[in-house]
Structure formats: C-alpha cells, structure tokens
Amino acid sequence: MESDDTHLLLRMHDGDGAAADLIWRRHAPSLRAYARSIVREESAAEDVVQRVFCRVLELPKARLRAIDVARPWLAAAVRNEAIRHLRGEGRERRRRNNAAAAGALKRSAGPGIAPAGAHESVEAALDSLPRRSREAIVLRHIAGLNFDQMAAALGLPRSTVASRYSAALALLKAAMTPRPLHAPRNVSEEVRHAC
C-alpha cells in the first residue's frame, strides 16, 4: 500500500481527482488527529492538513517520486505545517495583545478541542501532556506509525523517538492515575508519620 500511496500522490499531482480523494480518505483522519495534537484546535488541524495536500501539488514531481513511504512523509509535512501555523498564530497573538494594550483591540480566545472520539478522561490527560509527548502518543496510536516511521516524520533518531514515546506513556499514565485526597507533602514526611 505504501508504494501505492506514493503513486497516488503522483497521480494527484497530475490532477487525478479520484487519486486525490483516495489518498485523502486513507490518510486525512489520522493526519488531522496528529495536527490537532499540535495545534490543539479542530478547525486549525483541518486547515493544516488541507495546506499539506495543497503543497503536494506545488512540489516538483521528482520530489514526490523520491518518497519511499508516504505515511511518515505526510506526517512530517503535517508537523512542519502545524509548527508554521503555531508560529503564525503566536505572531498574531502578540500583534493582538499589543493592539489590546493600546486599547485598539480586545483579544478573545477559546479553549482548544481535545481529540474527537476519545474518552473524556483520556482527552483531558492527553491534552495535559507537553506537545512532544502528545505528538509521540498520537503518531503511534492514532496515526499508526511504527518507530522507524515516527523517526522519519519527526526527523529524529529512532532511539530518541522510542525514549520520547516511553516517557510520554509514563506521563499519560501519571496524568490518568487518581491522586489520593490527603497525600503527604513529600516522602520524608511520609516516613516520619510511619515511624
């Protein structure tokens, strides 16, 4: 299927609407979930994925032919586009804050949207993780990438990706573990109470 995906990208580049539709149906849902884990908003994630597919049309065909496995290549493109989106959003936020400070504009922002379809406690726990940890979890479990593909998508060594994923799972588990109501402040205090 992977070489088929590269072939579909090439056909899409040539204007084949059926190929574009098929590659979109195959990859857009997981790519949107990945983008959402970075930009944290459904509509922005949709925009990011659409921009990636539009950029495919602008690439030289030789660049598309060089793609060995389309899924991690698309994930890397989504990551880059999502980071560009966040940078642009940050610039816009600073501009608005400056304008608001001058009394010219009131800034309004809504909460991010957690990944669709996930259980509420998992959504909250995943949303509480740092961006890199969210990326690792989403790439592995929602986008379905293996560690080699994740490494290609993130531009990192496989060992770094595996470590980041392991740490992300530990953070997710900790975020989902209920805390006791009256926990001692630290371990030494707990030991004093036990003696």
Coordinates of C-alpha atoms in Angstrom, one line a residue:
M1 CA 0.0 0.0 0.0
E2 CA 2.9 2.4 0.7
S3 CA 4.2 2.4 -2.8
D4 CA 0.6 2.7 -3.9
D5 CA 0.3 5.8 -1.8
T6 CA 3.3 7.4 -3.5
H7 CA 1.8 6.5 -6.8
L8 CA -1.5 8.1 -5.7
L9 CA 0.4 11.3 -4.7
L10 CA 1.9 11.4 -8.2
R11 CA -1.5 10.9 -9.8
M12 CA -3.0 13.6 -7.6
H13 CA -0.2 15.9 -8.6
D14 CA -1.2 15.3 -12.2
G15 CA -4.7 16.3 -11.5
D16 CA -6.4 12.9 -10.9
G17 CA -9.3 13.7 -8.6
A18 CA -10.0 10.1 -7.8
A19 CA -6.4 9.6 -6.7
A20 CA -6.7 12.7 -4.5
D21 CA -9.9 11.5 -3.0
L22 CA -8.5 8.1 -2.2
I23 CA -5.2 9.4 -0.6
W24 CA -7.3 11.9 1.4
R25 CA -9.6 9.2 2.7
R26 CA -6.7 6.9 3.6
H27 CA -4.6 9.5 5.5
A28 CA -6.6 12.6 6.4
P29 CA -8.3 11.3 9.6
S30 CA -5.0 10.3 11.2
L31 CA -3.2 13.3 9.9
R32 CA -5.9 15.6 11.3
A33 CA -5.6 13.9 14.7
Y34 CA -1.9 14.4 14.6
A35 CA -2.2 18.1 13.6
R36 CA -4.8 18.5 16.4
S37 CA -2.3 17.2 18.9
I38 CA 0.0 20.0 17.9
V39 CA -2.3 22.9 17.2
R40 CA -5.0 21.8 19.7
E41 CA -7.9 23.0 17.7
E42 CA -10.1 21.0 15.2
S43 CA -10.5 23.7 12.6
A44 CA -6.8 24.7 12.6
A45 CA -5.9 21.0 12.3
E46 CA -8.2 20.7 9.3
D47 CA -6.6 23.7 7.7
V48 CA -3.1 22.3 8.4
V49 CA -3.9 19.0 6.6
Q50 CA -5.5 20.8 3.7
R51 CA -2.5 23.0 3.3
V52 CA -0.2 20.0 3.2
F53 CA -2.2 18.3 0.5
C54 CA -2.2 21.6 -1.5
R55 CA 1.5 21.9 -1.1
V56 CA 1.9 18.4 -2.7
L57 CA 0.5 20.0 -5.8
E58 CA 3.3 22.6 -5.8
L59 CA 6.2 20.2 -5.3
P60 CA 8.3 19.0 -8.3
K61 CA 7.3 15.5 -9.4
A62 CA 10.9 14.4 -8.8
R63 CA 10.5 15.2 -5.1
L64 CA 7.3 13.1 -5.0
R65 CA 9.0 10.2 -6.8
A66 CA 11.7 10.2 -4.1
I67 CA 9.2 9.4 -1.4
D68 CA 9.8 5.8 -0.2
V69 CA 7.0 5.6 2.3
A70 CA 4.2 8.2 2.1
R71 CA 2.7 7.9 5.6
P72 CA 5.7 9.2 7.6
W73 CA 6.5 11.7 4.8
L74 CA 2.9 13.1 5.1
A75 CA 3.2 13.1 8.9
A76 CA 6.4 15.1 8.7
A77 CA 4.8 17.6 6.3
V78 CA 1.8 17.9 8.7
R79 CA 4.2 18.5 11.7
N80 CA 6.1 21.2 9.8
E81 CA 2.9 22.9 8.6
A82 CA 1.4 22.7 12.2
I83 CA 4.5 24.3 13.6
R84 CA 4.3 27.1 10.9
H85 CA 0.7 27.6 11.9
L86 CA 1.6 27.9 15.6
R87 CA 4.4 30.4 14.8
G88 CA 1.9 32.5 12.7
E89 CA -0.6 32.2 15.5
G90 CA 1.9 33.4 18.0
R91 CA 2.8 36.4 15.9
E92 CA -0.9 37.2 15.5
R93 CA -1.4 36.8 19.3
R94 CA 1.4 39.2 20.0
R95 CA 0.0 41.7 17.5
R96 CA -3.4 41.5 19.1
N97 CA -2.0 41.8 22.6
N98 CA -0.1 44.9 21.6
A99 CA -3.2 46.3 20.0
A100 CA -5.3 45.5 23.0
A101 CA -2.7 47.2 25.3
A102 CA -3.1 50.3 23.2
G103 CA -6.9 50.0 23.5
A104 CA -7.4 49.2 19.8
L105 CA -8.4 45.5 20.0
K106 CA -10.0 43.1 22.6
R107 CA -8.4 39.7 22.5
S108 CA -10.6 36.7 22.6
A109 CA -9.5 33.1 22.6
G110 CA -11.5 29.8 23.0
P111 CA -10.2 26.6 24.6
G112 CA -8.6 24.0 22.4
I113 CA -10.6 21.0 21.3
A114 CA -9.4 17.6 22.6
P115 CA -9.1 14.8 20.1
A116 CA -12.5 13.7 18.8
G117 CA -13.9 10.4 19.8
A118 CA -11.6 9.7 22.8
H119 CA -12.9 9.1 26.3
E120 CA -13.2 12.3 28.3
S121 CA -10.5 11.4 30.9
V122 CA -8.1 10.3 28.2
E123 CA -8.7 13.5 26.3
A124 CA -8.0 15.6 29.4
A125 CA -4.9 13.5 30.2
L126 CA -3.6 13.7 26.6
D127 CA -4.3 17.4 26.5
S128 CA -2.3 18.0 29.7
L129 CA 0.9 16.5 28.2
P130 CA 3.6 18.6 26.7
R131 CA 3.4 18.9 22.9
R132 CA 6.3 16.5 22.2
S133 CA 4.7 13.8 24.4
R134 CA 1.2 14.3 22.7
E135 CA 2.9 14.0 19.3
A136 CA 4.5 10.7 20.2
I137 CA 1.3 9.2 21.5
V138 CA -0.8 10.4 18.6
L139 CA 1.7 9.4 15.9
R140 CA 1.9 5.9 17.4
H141 CA -1.7 5.2 18.3
I142 CA -3.8 7.4 16.1
A143 CA -1.7 7.8 13.0
G144 CA -0.5 4.2 13.3
L145 CA 3.2 4.9 12.6
N146 CA 5.9 2.5 13.8
F147 CA 9.1 3.8 15.5
D148 CA 11.0 4.0 12.2
Q149 CA 8.2 5.9 10.5
M150 CA 7.9 8.2 13.6
A151 CA 11.6 8.9 13.4
A152 CA 11.3 9.8 9.7
A153 CA 8.3 12.0 10.4
L154 CA 10.0 13.8 13.3
G155 CA 13.4 13.9 11.8
L156 CA 14.9 12.3 14.9
P157 CA 16.9 9.1 15.6
R158 CA 14.7 6.0 16.3
S159 CA 16.2 5.7 19.8
T160 CA 15.2 9.2 20.6
V161 CA 11.6 8.6 19.3
A162 CA 11.4 5.4 21.3
S163 CA 12.6 7.1 24.5
R164 CA 10.2 10.1 23.9
Y165 CA 7.3 7.6 23.4
S166 CA 8.1 5.7 26.5
A167 CA 8.3 8.9 28.6
A168 CA 5.1 10.1 27.0
L169 CA 3.3 6.8 28.1
A170 CA 4.6 7.3 31.6
L171 CA 3.3 10.9 31.7
L172 CA 0.0 9.8 30.3
K173 CA -0.3 7.0 32.9
A174 CA 0.6 9.5 35.7
A175 CA -2.0 12.0 34.4
M176 CA -4.7 9.4 34.4
T177 CA -3.8 7.9 37.8
P178 CA -6.1 9.3 40.5
R179 CA -4.3 11.0 43.3
P180 CA -5.1 10.4 47.0
L181 CA -7.1 13.2 48.7
H182 CA -4.7 13.6 51.6
A183 CA -1.3 12.7 50.3
P184 CA 1.7 13.7 52.4
R185 CA 3.7 16.6 51.0
N186 CA 6.9 14.6 50.5
V187 CA 8.5 11.2 51.1
S188 CA 10.4 12.2 54.2
E189 CA 7.2 13.5 55.8
E190 CA 5.5 10.1 55.0
V191 CA 8.4 8.2 56.6
R192 CA 8.2 10.4 59.8
H193 CA 4.5 9.5 60.1
A194 CA 5.1 5.8 59.6
C195 CA 7.7 5.7 62.5

